[in-house]
XYZ file of C-alpha atoms in Angstrom:
441
model
C -70.625 34.283 -53.663
C -68.068 36.640 -52.124
C -70.145 37.855 -49.202
C -73.113 36.825 -47.130
C -74.404 40.405 -47.159
C -76.510 42.070 -49.752
C -74.616 44.371 -52.102
C -76.672 47.066 -53.733
C -76.817 46.696 -57.524
C -74.845 43.426 -57.247
C -75.642 39.742 -57.794
C -78.742 38.224 -56.160
C -78.263 36.713 -52.701
C -77.726 32.965 -53.122
C -77.865 31.909 -49.483
C -80.981 32.175 -47.355
C -80.964 33.720 -43.899
C -82.395 30.434 -42.570
C -79.277 28.581 -43.790
C -76.983 31.130 -42.186
C -78.930 31.102 -38.942
C -78.607 27.313 -38.861
C -74.803 27.679 -39.017
C -74.859 30.267 -36.233
C -77.030 28.061 -33.997
C -74.824 25.003 -34.604
C -71.728 27.075 -33.915
C -72.905 28.374 -30.540
C -74.308 24.977 -29.495
C -71.040 23.161 -30.228
C -68.878 25.966 -28.844
C -70.671 25.926 -25.495
C -70.765 22.128 -25.207
C -67.524 20.953 -26.805
C -65.191 23.830 -27.688
C -65.571 26.892 -25.411
C -62.273 28.314 -26.713
C -64.114 29.120 -29.951
C -66.077 31.777 -28.064
C -62.926 33.827 -27.432
C -60.328 32.564 -29.906
C -60.941 33.526 -33.527
C -58.692 30.759 -34.894
C -60.675 28.141 -32.979
C -63.904 29.772 -34.144
C -62.723 29.648 -37.751
C -61.922 25.922 -37.519
C -65.291 25.145 -35.941
C -67.181 27.127 -38.578
C -65.322 25.342 -41.386
C -66.255 21.957 -39.920
C -69.916 22.947 -39.667
C -70.117 24.441 -43.166
C -68.460 21.366 -44.728
C -70.862 19.152 -42.797
C -73.952 20.889 -44.190
C -72.468 21.261 -47.687
C -72.136 25.039 -47.641
C -69.540 27.305 -49.223
C -66.321 27.948 -47.270
C -66.368 31.490 -48.653
C -68.927 32.213 -45.926
C -66.454 31.673 -43.072
C -64.978 35.183 -42.906
C -68.368 36.846 -43.244
C -69.857 34.612 -40.541
C -66.953 35.412 -38.220
C -67.605 39.125 -38.687
C -71.300 38.558 -38.141
C -70.891 36.485 -34.977
C -68.025 38.415 -33.378
C -67.959 41.631 -35.301
C -70.332 44.024 -36.977
C -71.507 42.149 -40.062
C -72.069 44.480 -43.026
C -71.034 47.383 -40.777
C -67.523 45.991 -40.162
C -65.713 48.193 -42.671
C -67.496 51.282 -41.367
C -66.559 50.399 -37.788
C -62.939 49.895 -38.828
C -62.734 53.253 -40.622
C -61.408 55.842 -38.113
C -62.894 58.716 -40.128
C -66.481 57.398 -39.852
C -68.198 59.036 -36.882
C -71.850 57.916 -37.072
C -73.741 54.982 -38.590
C -77.514 54.828 -39.115
C -79.264 51.570 -40.005
C -82.718 52.861 -40.917
C -83.917 49.389 -41.895
C -82.286 46.213 -43.152
C -81.812 47.573 -46.672
C -80.782 51.155 -45.857
C -77.501 52.063 -44.124
C -76.071 55.582 -43.966
C -72.912 56.921 -42.356
C -71.099 60.168 -41.690
C -67.471 60.528 -42.678
C -65.461 63.735 -42.303
C -68.684 65.635 -41.659
C -70.480 64.404 -44.813
C -73.290 61.864 -45.244
C -73.024 58.812 -47.516
C -75.175 55.759 -48.254
C -73.409 52.437 -47.661
C -73.437 49.940 -50.520
C -73.924 46.918 -48.248
C -77.102 45.959 -46.422
C -78.457 43.258 -44.152
C -80.133 40.348 -45.899
C -83.521 40.693 -44.254
C -85.410 42.213 -41.349
C -84.822 39.001 -39.393
C -81.069 39.180 -40.076
C -80.902 42.774 -38.799
C -83.058 42.020 -35.763
C -80.919 39.069 -34.692
C -77.768 41.101 -35.276
C -79.100 43.905 -33.060
C -80.077 41.470 -30.309
C -76.624 39.814 -30.425
C -74.886 43.211 -30.389
C -76.752 44.249 -27.260
C -76.149 40.860 -25.648
C -72.397 41.216 -26.213
C -72.459 44.154 -23.788
C -74.687 42.468 -21.219
C -77.908 44.221 -22.295
C -81.070 42.393 -23.292
C -83.307 43.491 -26.148
C -86.566 41.661 -26.814
C -90.275 42.239 -27.289
C -90.667 43.217 -23.623
C -87.787 45.709 -23.882
C -87.653 46.806 -27.537
C -85.471 49.897 -27.032
C -82.006 49.807 -25.471
C -78.874 51.928 -25.506
C -75.474 50.532 -24.580
C -71.745 51.051 -24.828
C -69.717 48.825 -27.142
C -66.308 47.490 -26.136
C -64.500 50.173 -28.147
C -66.412 52.951 -26.344
C -68.887 53.613 -29.152
C -72.530 54.165 -28.225
C -75.372 52.213 -29.791
C -79.153 52.472 -29.645
C -81.433 49.661 -30.847
C -85.121 50.014 -31.773
C -86.746 46.668 -32.537
C -89.519 46.290 -35.095
C -92.899 47.106 -33.662
C -91.865 50.218 -31.798
C -89.883 51.013 -34.941
C -92.823 50.793 -37.323
C -90.886 50.154 -40.539
C -88.543 47.551 -39.105
C -85.628 47.287 -36.689
C -83.297 50.267 -36.683
C -79.906 50.833 -35.132
C -77.714 53.877 -34.510
C -74.011 53.738 -33.632
C -72.096 56.836 -32.554
C -68.452 55.903 -32.862
C -65.777 57.182 -30.558
C -62.477 56.964 -32.304
C -59.031 57.698 -30.973
C -58.178 60.712 -28.876
C -57.092 63.893 -30.602
C -54.632 66.391 -29.192
C -55.232 70.130 -29.471
C -52.513 70.233 -32.114
C -54.317 67.623 -34.218
C -57.644 69.434 -33.910
C -56.004 72.682 -35.001
C -54.543 70.822 -37.978
C -58.102 69.769 -38.842
C -59.071 73.453 -38.617
C -61.450 73.113 -35.670
C -59.747 76.281 -34.427
C -56.626 78.277 -35.415
C -53.199 77.030 -34.318
C -52.494 80.076 -32.159
C -55.523 79.212 -29.982
C -53.787 76.085 -28.648
C -51.902 78.272 -26.200
C -55.105 79.959 -24.986
C -56.830 76.613 -24.418
C -53.755 75.407 -22.537
C -53.980 78.382 -20.181
C -57.717 77.843 -19.665
C -57.010 74.325 -18.452
C -53.996 75.317 -16.361
C -55.964 78.198 -14.781
C -58.562 75.604 -13.664
C -61.460 77.257 -15.458
C -64.888 75.614 -15.088
C -65.865 74.961 -18.694
C -68.954 73.891 -20.594
C -68.282 72.716 -24.154
C -71.566 73.306 -25.969
C -73.029 72.780 -29.412
C -75.435 70.712 -31.458
C -75.277 66.953 -32.052
C -72.107 65.905 -33.860
C -70.323 69.223 -33.442
C -67.259 67.680 -31.754
C -67.962 68.586 -28.115
C -66.504 65.492 -26.459
C -63.619 65.379 -28.911
C -62.548 68.885 -27.874
C -63.233 68.255 -24.190
C -60.989 65.188 -24.209
C -58.256 67.128 -26.024
C -58.384 69.807 -23.317
C -58.015 67.139 -20.626
C -54.822 65.829 -22.223
C -53.303 69.129 -21.035
C -53.842 68.587 -17.304
C -50.973 68.015 -14.913
C -50.003 64.344 -14.657
C -50.546 64.349 -10.878
C -54.179 65.507 -11.061
C -56.876 62.919 -10.416
C -59.536 63.162 -13.120
C -62.858 61.525 -12.256
C -65.249 60.835 -15.140
C -68.931 60.072 -14.543
C -70.528 59.018 -17.820
C -73.633 57.194 -19.015
C -72.521 55.321 -20.970
C -68.792 55.465 -20.180
C -66.980 56.343 -23.367
C -63.847 58.380 -22.669
C -60.426 57.053 -23.646
C -58.564 59.665 -21.624
C -56.037 57.908 -19.418
C -55.758 54.814 -21.615
C -52.471 54.132 -23.424
C -52.466 53.976 -27.214
C -49.877 51.447 -28.469
C -49.673 53.305 -31.780
C -49.005 56.652 -30.075
C -46.502 56.171 -27.239
C -46.084 59.945 -26.813
C -49.789 60.547 -26.108
C -50.277 62.002 -22.597
C -51.855 59.569 -20.119
C -53.593 61.569 -17.372
C -54.453 59.908 -14.082
C -58.103 58.955 -14.604
C -60.937 57.061 -12.931
C -64.177 56.346 -14.834
C -67.577 55.556 -13.311
C -70.765 54.434 -15.037
C -74.253 53.996 -13.508
C -75.836 50.551 -13.671
C -79.447 49.694 -14.317
C -81.331 47.281 -12.097
C -81.377 43.646 -13.192
C -84.432 41.677 -14.180
C -85.303 41.174 -10.503
C -85.098 44.899 -9.810
C -81.816 44.686 -7.899
C -78.270 45.847 -8.494
C -78.969 49.430 -9.575
C -76.183 51.958 -9.061
C -77.603 55.423 -9.678
C -75.932 58.522 -11.028
C -76.848 60.296 -7.776
C -75.018 57.730 -5.679
C -71.884 57.806 -7.843
C -71.692 61.610 -7.830
C -72.299 61.788 -4.074
C -69.432 59.408 -3.306
C -67.119 60.901 -5.944
C -67.378 64.398 -4.479
C -66.230 62.957 -1.147
C -63.209 61.227 -2.736
C -61.159 64.404 -3.287
C -61.077 64.500 -7.103
C -58.867 67.103 -8.787
C -61.489 67.629 -11.497
C -64.927 66.154 -12.166
C -65.847 65.478 -15.780
C -69.333 64.573 -16.962
C -69.599 63.668 -20.637
C -72.948 65.459 -20.941
C -75.330 67.500 -18.817
C -78.601 66.120 -20.113
C -81.027 66.262 -17.180
C -81.609 67.577 -13.674
C -79.330 64.987 -12.056
C -76.241 65.640 -14.174
C -76.734 69.423 -14.125
C -77.168 69.405 -10.342
C -74.036 67.411 -9.604
C -71.739 69.060 -12.164
C -72.624 72.482 -10.768
C -72.281 71.101 -7.236
C -68.705 70.096 -8.082
C -67.942 73.549 -9.475
C -69.525 75.271 -6.464
C -67.719 73.038 -3.958
C -64.335 74.192 -5.168
C -63.483 71.317 -7.506
C -62.254 73.882 -9.999
C -61.339 72.987 -13.538
C -64.356 70.686 -13.892
C -65.842 70.198 -17.357
C -68.989 68.981 -19.057
C -70.641 69.157 -22.452
C -74.124 70.416 -23.181
C -76.421 70.484 -26.194
C -77.484 74.000 -27.117
C -78.437 75.975 -30.215
C -76.362 79.002 -29.189
C -73.961 79.899 -26.354
C -76.451 82.275 -24.739
C -78.806 79.309 -24.225
C -76.379 77.437 -21.952
C -77.340 79.126 -18.624
C -81.027 78.893 -19.535
C -80.772 75.179 -20.294
C -78.895 74.580 -17.047
C -81.560 76.505 -15.137
C -84.355 74.466 -16.736
C -82.598 71.211 -15.867
C -81.860 72.292 -12.291
C -85.533 73.099 -11.775
C -86.404 69.463 -12.499
C -83.983 67.915 -9.999
C -85.862 65.480 -7.806
C -85.091 67.051 -4.401
C -86.360 70.497 -5.358
C -83.123 71.994 -4.036
C -83.118 74.574 -6.831
C -86.805 75.391 -6.982
C -86.204 79.144 -6.646
C -84.883 81.328 -9.434
C -82.173 82.908 -7.275
C -80.792 79.528 -6.148
C -80.483 78.365 -9.750
C -78.788 81.628 -10.749
C -76.266 81.258 -7.949
C -75.409 77.682 -8.854
C -74.933 78.433 -12.552
C -72.584 81.325 -11.753
C -69.900 78.786 -10.776
C -69.458 77.965 -14.473
C -66.967 80.338 -16.067
C -66.435 79.597 -19.744
C -68.439 78.311 -22.700
C -66.680 76.959 -25.773
C -69.330 76.702 -28.472
C -68.894 74.473 -31.542
C -70.899 74.022 -34.699
C -70.864 72.585 -38.198
C -70.782 74.711 -41.325
C -71.323 72.671 -44.504
C -70.118 69.607 -42.632
C -66.956 71.308 -41.326
C -66.642 71.506 -37.543
C -65.504 74.818 -36.081
C -65.200 76.597 -32.751
C -67.697 79.406 -33.280
C -67.704 81.212 -29.926
C -65.826 81.463 -26.659
C -67.870 83.174 -23.956
C -67.704 84.001 -20.276
C -70.569 83.410 -17.851
C -70.922 86.464 -15.601
C -73.300 87.386 -12.826
C -73.701 90.778 -11.204
C -73.556 90.802 -7.427
C -77.298 91.282 -7.053
C -79.830 88.832 -5.567
C -82.083 88.646 -8.621
C -79.372 88.822 -11.294
C -79.259 85.900 -13.709
C -75.874 84.975 -15.238
C -75.260 86.579 -18.608
C -73.201 85.220 -21.471
C -70.469 87.634 -22.583
C -68.785 86.865 -25.938
C -64.985 86.846 -25.805
C -64.366 85.401 -29.274
C -66.766 85.032 -32.171
C -66.353 83.406 -35.584
C -66.702 85.962 -38.370
C -68.147 84.037 -41.325
C -66.965 85.241 -44.752
C -68.490 82.738 -47.161
C -67.465 79.334 -48.466
C -64.302 78.109 -50.111
C -63.589 74.885 -51.930
C -65.679 71.881 -50.921
C -67.886 74.196 -48.857
C -65.115 74.937 -46.357
C -66.166 77.981 -44.326
C -64.027 81.061 -44.728
C -63.601 83.357 -41.765
C -61.772 83.738 -38.486
C -62.258 83.726 -34.744
C -61.933 87.323 -33.630
C -61.731 88.737 -30.097
C -64.574 91.023 -29.070
C -62.358 93.161 -26.849
C -63.986 91.944 -23.629
C -61.462 91.014 -20.942
C -62.814 88.055 -18.930
C -63.537 88.773 -15.284
C -62.404 85.325 -14.166
C -58.795 86.399 -14.818
C -59.020 88.434 -11.614
C -59.817 85.386 -9.484
C -57.328 84.206 -6.890
C -57.206 80.656 -8.276
C -55.959 81.967 -11.625
C -53.130 83.912 -9.983
C -52.251 80.781 -8.012
C -52.288 78.550 -11.106
C -50.473 80.737 -13.642
C -47.184 82.575 -13.381
C -47.351 86.395 -13.758
C -45.924 86.020 -17.266
C -48.506 83.385 -18.235
C -51.352 85.473 -16.825
C -50.205 88.503 -18.790
C -49.942 86.432 -21.976
C -53.460 85.093 -21.389
C -54.808 88.634 -21.007
C -53.258 89.613 -24.330
C -55.324 86.955 -26.119
C -58.439 89.018 -25.379
C -57.072 92.318 -26.647
C -58.988 93.237 -29.802
C -56.480 95.816 -30.983
């Protein structure tokens, strides 16, 4: 047998899950009591597994698969190692799907049984310090590589344990994203000026549209001396971390914070509110929140923008760019203190946001579809409006469903270009070049 995992349309499984679980239990028992190095050293782990398998009369061909299962991702290992795979769905033990380059595929490997999948999910959560059991059957957590995972144990997941992993691969520069046709090459310069001009930006779109990928690429353009403060739940950004394979990748000055849930005794919680409150007092150059998803994140991101921490960024799920202010207003209205209970107070807070970069998928191909400005008339009851600056003109499909079309300026000149901070951040020549990007002629 070449693998301990089920292969669709292949040979029948010859080893029972009970046999494999016995090896796992013996491995952990002996590692903890006699050979703790096996818990961190793969060579030691391999030797210990060989000894155990020989002792029980098993096949040594199981060693590599057991190593992947104990320390890695089992039948998901190849998918986790593939940098082009972005999402993995384990619907049940015999059904695994993944997204690669914007397209969905069914994986040919499976788990051996519901019990195998359940124990794998529990071990995966435990490797990050989270506990999943019958009392807590749903848990989300961040893996060591920054990927996000959500586990649903059987019971609450009626048809068996399920697992979702949203991978976060390496950072992409603006140049690399343009090469992948997320936006045209000439737009790199415009995005650079947006960052340098310290625009407050929301990167919006649906699930899987590439929001955080673009946001991180924008942040690689900040000045090296700026102090970027990330508040994420879970923490996932790789901005500021060196990449040994890419020595020329910019390494911005970055600090990352993540809230912490209370322990089993109800102690040790570190809330998002507390982190944001202290961060805003620590003189950050920019505040970055991976996603505005509720009243707390919306409140504090807009607080940062309104307090003069210009150039702050966040992502937001929305069906269209014009929905962004409305979604922010709805979230602000739910904030626990009631600070934004009135319509006018919410409108004023949202007006601190300046730009929306809206992304979407067309036939599995990610594209920047709109760039808009958030404007508010100087009237008490005026709600911010979304003014399109660029819009993708769709012209049909090419080969492999690739969308044909182009991002075209609407002719609107953004009002934020007249702000003092822009004149202080850009040279007269840079400001004039930025204005020309919005000329529709």
